[in-house]
PDB file of C-alpha atoms and ligand atoms in Angstrom:
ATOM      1  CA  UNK A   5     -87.683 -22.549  55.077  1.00 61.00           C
ATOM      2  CA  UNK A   6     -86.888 -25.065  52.093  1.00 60.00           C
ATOM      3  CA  UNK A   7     -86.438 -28.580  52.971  1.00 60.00           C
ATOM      4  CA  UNK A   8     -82.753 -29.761  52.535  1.00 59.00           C
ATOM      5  CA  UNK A   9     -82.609 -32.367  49.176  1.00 62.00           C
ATOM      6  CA  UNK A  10     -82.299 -35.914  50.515  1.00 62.00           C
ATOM      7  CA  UNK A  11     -80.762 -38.564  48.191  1.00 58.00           C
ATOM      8  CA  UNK A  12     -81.978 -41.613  49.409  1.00 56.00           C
ATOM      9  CA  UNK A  13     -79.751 -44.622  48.210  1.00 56.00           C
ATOM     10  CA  UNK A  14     -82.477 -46.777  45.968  1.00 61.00           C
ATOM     11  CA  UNK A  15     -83.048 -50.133  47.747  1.00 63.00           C
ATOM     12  CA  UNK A  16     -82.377 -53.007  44.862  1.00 76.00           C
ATOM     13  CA  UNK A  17     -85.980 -53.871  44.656  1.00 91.00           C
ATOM     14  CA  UNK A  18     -86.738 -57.340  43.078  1.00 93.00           C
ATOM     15  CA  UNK A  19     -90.371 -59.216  41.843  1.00 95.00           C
ATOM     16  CA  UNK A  20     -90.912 -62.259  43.779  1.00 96.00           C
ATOM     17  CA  UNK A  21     -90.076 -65.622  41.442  1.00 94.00           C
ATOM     18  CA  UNK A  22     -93.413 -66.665  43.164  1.00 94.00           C
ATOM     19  CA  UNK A  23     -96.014 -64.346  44.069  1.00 97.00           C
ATOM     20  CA  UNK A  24     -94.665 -61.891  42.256  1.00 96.00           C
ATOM     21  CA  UNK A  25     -94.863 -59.094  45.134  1.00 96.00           C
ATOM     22  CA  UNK A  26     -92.661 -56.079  44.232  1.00 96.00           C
ATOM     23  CA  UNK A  27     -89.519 -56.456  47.586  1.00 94.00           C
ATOM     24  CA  UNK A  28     -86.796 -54.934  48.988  1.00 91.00           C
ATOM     25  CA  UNK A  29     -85.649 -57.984  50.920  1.00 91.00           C
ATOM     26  CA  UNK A  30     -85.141 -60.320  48.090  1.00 93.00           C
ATOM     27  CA  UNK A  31     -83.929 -63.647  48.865  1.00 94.00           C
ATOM     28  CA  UNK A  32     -81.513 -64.962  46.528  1.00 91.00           C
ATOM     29  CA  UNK A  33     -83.491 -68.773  45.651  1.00 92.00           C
ATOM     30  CA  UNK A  34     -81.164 -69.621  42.589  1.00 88.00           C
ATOM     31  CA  UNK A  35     -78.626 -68.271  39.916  1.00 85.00           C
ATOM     32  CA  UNK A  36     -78.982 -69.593  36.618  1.00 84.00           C
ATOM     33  CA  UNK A  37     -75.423 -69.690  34.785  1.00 84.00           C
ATOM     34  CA  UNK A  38     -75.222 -69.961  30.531  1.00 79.00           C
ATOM     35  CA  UNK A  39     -72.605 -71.876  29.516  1.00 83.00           C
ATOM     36  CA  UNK A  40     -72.129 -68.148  27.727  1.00 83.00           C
ATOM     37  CA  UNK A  41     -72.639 -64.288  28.469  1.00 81.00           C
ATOM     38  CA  UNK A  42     -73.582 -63.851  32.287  1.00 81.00           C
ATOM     39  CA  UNK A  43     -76.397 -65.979  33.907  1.00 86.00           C
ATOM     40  CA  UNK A  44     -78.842 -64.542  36.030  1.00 86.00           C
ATOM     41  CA  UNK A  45     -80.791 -65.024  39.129  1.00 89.00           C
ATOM     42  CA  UNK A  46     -84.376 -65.591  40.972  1.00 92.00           C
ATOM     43  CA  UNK A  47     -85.082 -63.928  43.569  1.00 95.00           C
ATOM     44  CA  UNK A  48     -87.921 -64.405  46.556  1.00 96.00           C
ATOM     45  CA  UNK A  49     -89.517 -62.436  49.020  1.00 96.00           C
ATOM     46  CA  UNK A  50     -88.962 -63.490  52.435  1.00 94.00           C
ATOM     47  CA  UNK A  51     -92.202 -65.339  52.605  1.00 95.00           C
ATOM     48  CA  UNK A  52     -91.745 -67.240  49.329  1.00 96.00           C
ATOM     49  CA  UNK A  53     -87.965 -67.946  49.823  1.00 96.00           C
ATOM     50  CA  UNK A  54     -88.812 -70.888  52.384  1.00 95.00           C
ATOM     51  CA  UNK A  55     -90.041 -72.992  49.850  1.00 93.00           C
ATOM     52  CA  UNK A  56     -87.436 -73.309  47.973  1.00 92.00           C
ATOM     53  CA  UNK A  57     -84.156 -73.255  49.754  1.00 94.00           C
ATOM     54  CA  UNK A  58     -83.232 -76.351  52.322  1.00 94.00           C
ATOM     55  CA  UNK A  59     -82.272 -75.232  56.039  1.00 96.00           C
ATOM     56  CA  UNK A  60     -78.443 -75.811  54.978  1.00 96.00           C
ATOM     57  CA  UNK A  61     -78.817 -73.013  52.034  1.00 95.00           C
ATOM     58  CA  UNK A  62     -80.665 -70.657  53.763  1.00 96.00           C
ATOM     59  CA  UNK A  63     -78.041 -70.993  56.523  1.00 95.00           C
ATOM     60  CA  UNK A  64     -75.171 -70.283  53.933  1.00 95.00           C
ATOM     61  CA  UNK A  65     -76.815 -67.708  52.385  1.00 94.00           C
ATOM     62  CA  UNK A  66     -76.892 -65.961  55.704  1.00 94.00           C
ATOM     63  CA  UNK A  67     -73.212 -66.795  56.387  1.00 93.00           C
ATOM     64  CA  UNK A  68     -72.320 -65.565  52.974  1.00 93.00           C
ATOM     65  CA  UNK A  69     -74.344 -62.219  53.865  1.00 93.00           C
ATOM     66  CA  UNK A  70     -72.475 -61.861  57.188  1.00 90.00           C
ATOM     67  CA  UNK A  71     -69.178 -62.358  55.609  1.00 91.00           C
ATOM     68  CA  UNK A  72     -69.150 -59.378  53.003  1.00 93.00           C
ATOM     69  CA  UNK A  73     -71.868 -56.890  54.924  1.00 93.00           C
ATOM     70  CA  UNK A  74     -70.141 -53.937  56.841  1.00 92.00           C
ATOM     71  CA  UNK A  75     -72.928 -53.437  59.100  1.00 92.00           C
ATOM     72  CA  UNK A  76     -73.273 -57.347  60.138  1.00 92.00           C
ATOM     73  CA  UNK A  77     -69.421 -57.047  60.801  1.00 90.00           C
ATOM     74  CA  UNK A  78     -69.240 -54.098  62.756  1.00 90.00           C
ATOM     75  CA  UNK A  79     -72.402 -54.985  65.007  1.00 85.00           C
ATOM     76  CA  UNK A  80     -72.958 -58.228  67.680  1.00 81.00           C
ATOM     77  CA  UNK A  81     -76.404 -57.757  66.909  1.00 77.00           C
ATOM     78  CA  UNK A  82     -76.665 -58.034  63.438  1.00 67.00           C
ATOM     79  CA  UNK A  83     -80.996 -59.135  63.616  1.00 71.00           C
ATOM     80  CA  UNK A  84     -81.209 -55.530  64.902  1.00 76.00           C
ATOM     81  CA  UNK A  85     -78.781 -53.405  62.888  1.00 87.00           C
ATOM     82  CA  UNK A  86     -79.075 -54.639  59.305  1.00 92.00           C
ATOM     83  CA  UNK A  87     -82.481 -55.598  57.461  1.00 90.00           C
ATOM     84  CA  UNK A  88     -80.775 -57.848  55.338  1.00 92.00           C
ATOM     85  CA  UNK A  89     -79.699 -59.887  58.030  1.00 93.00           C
ATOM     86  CA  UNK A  90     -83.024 -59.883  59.987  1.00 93.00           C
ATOM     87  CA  UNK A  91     -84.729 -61.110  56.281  1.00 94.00           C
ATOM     88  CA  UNK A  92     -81.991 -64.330  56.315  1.00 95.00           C
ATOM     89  CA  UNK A  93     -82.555 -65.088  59.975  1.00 94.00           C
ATOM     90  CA  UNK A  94     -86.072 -65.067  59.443  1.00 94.00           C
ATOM     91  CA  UNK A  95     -86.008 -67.145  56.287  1.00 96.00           C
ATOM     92  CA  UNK A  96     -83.897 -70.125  57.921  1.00 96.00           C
ATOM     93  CA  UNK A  97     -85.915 -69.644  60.913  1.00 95.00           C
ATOM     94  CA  UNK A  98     -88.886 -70.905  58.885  1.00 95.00           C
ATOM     95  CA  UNK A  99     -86.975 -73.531  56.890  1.00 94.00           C
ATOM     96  CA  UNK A 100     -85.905 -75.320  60.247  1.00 91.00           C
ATOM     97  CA  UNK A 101     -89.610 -75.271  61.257  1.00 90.00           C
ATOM     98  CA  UNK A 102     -90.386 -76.733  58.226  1.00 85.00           C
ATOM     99  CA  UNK A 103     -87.657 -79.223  58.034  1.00 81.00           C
ATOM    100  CA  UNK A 104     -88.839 -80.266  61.895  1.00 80.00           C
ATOM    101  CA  UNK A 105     -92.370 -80.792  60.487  1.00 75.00           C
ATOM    102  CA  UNK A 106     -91.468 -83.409  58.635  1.00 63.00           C
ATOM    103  CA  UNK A 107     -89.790 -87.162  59.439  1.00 56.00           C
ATOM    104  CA  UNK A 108     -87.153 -85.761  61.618  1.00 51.00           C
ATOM    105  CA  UNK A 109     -88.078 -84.957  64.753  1.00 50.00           C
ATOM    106  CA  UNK A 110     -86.507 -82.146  67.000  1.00 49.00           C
ATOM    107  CA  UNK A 111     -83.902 -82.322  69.834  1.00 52.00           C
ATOM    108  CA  UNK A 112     -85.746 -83.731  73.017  1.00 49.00           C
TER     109      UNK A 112
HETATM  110 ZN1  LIG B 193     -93.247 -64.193  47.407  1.00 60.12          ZN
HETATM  111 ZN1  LIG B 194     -75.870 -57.340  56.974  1.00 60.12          ZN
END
């Protein structure tokens, strides 16, 4: 028997800004726009992406996931059905433990 041909879809892999680990859940941590041509962006794994983003941005970069993602639309459980999701959750997760480590103390 011959094995049927799978064509995997390539997951956009990106090199952490930070520790420079090779991932396939990049975090989005800044776009860079020229005042000509087309900017670019840095990119973070989901470790990394913490340190750089404020529990607001992390939030919106979820929301702005949610908006334009098919599976996060079609799903009420969008941690479980889409990766992408689960990476943002996690990511804002650990900037609002952060942010509650500092001054601000959390809801009694
Ligand atoms: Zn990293
Ligand atoms: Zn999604």
């Amino acid at each position: 028997m011959s094995e049927p041909i799978h064509s995997t879809p390539r997951q956009p892999v990106r090199m952490c800004a930070t520790c420079e680990v090779i991932t396939d859940q990049p975090v989005l941590i800044r776009s860079i726009e020229q005042g000509s041509g087309p900017g670019w962006s840095l990119y973070a794994c989901a470790d990394c992406a913490p340190t750089y983003l404020t529990t607001a941005e992390a939030f919106q970069l979820l929301m702005d996931h949610v908006g334009v993602c098919r599976i996060c639309m079609e799903t009420d459980q969008p941690t479980e059905a889409c990766t992408t999701a689960r990476t943002l959750i996690r990511v804002h997760r650990s900037c609002y433990r952060n942010d509650a480590q500092g001054p601000v103390s959390p809801k009694a």
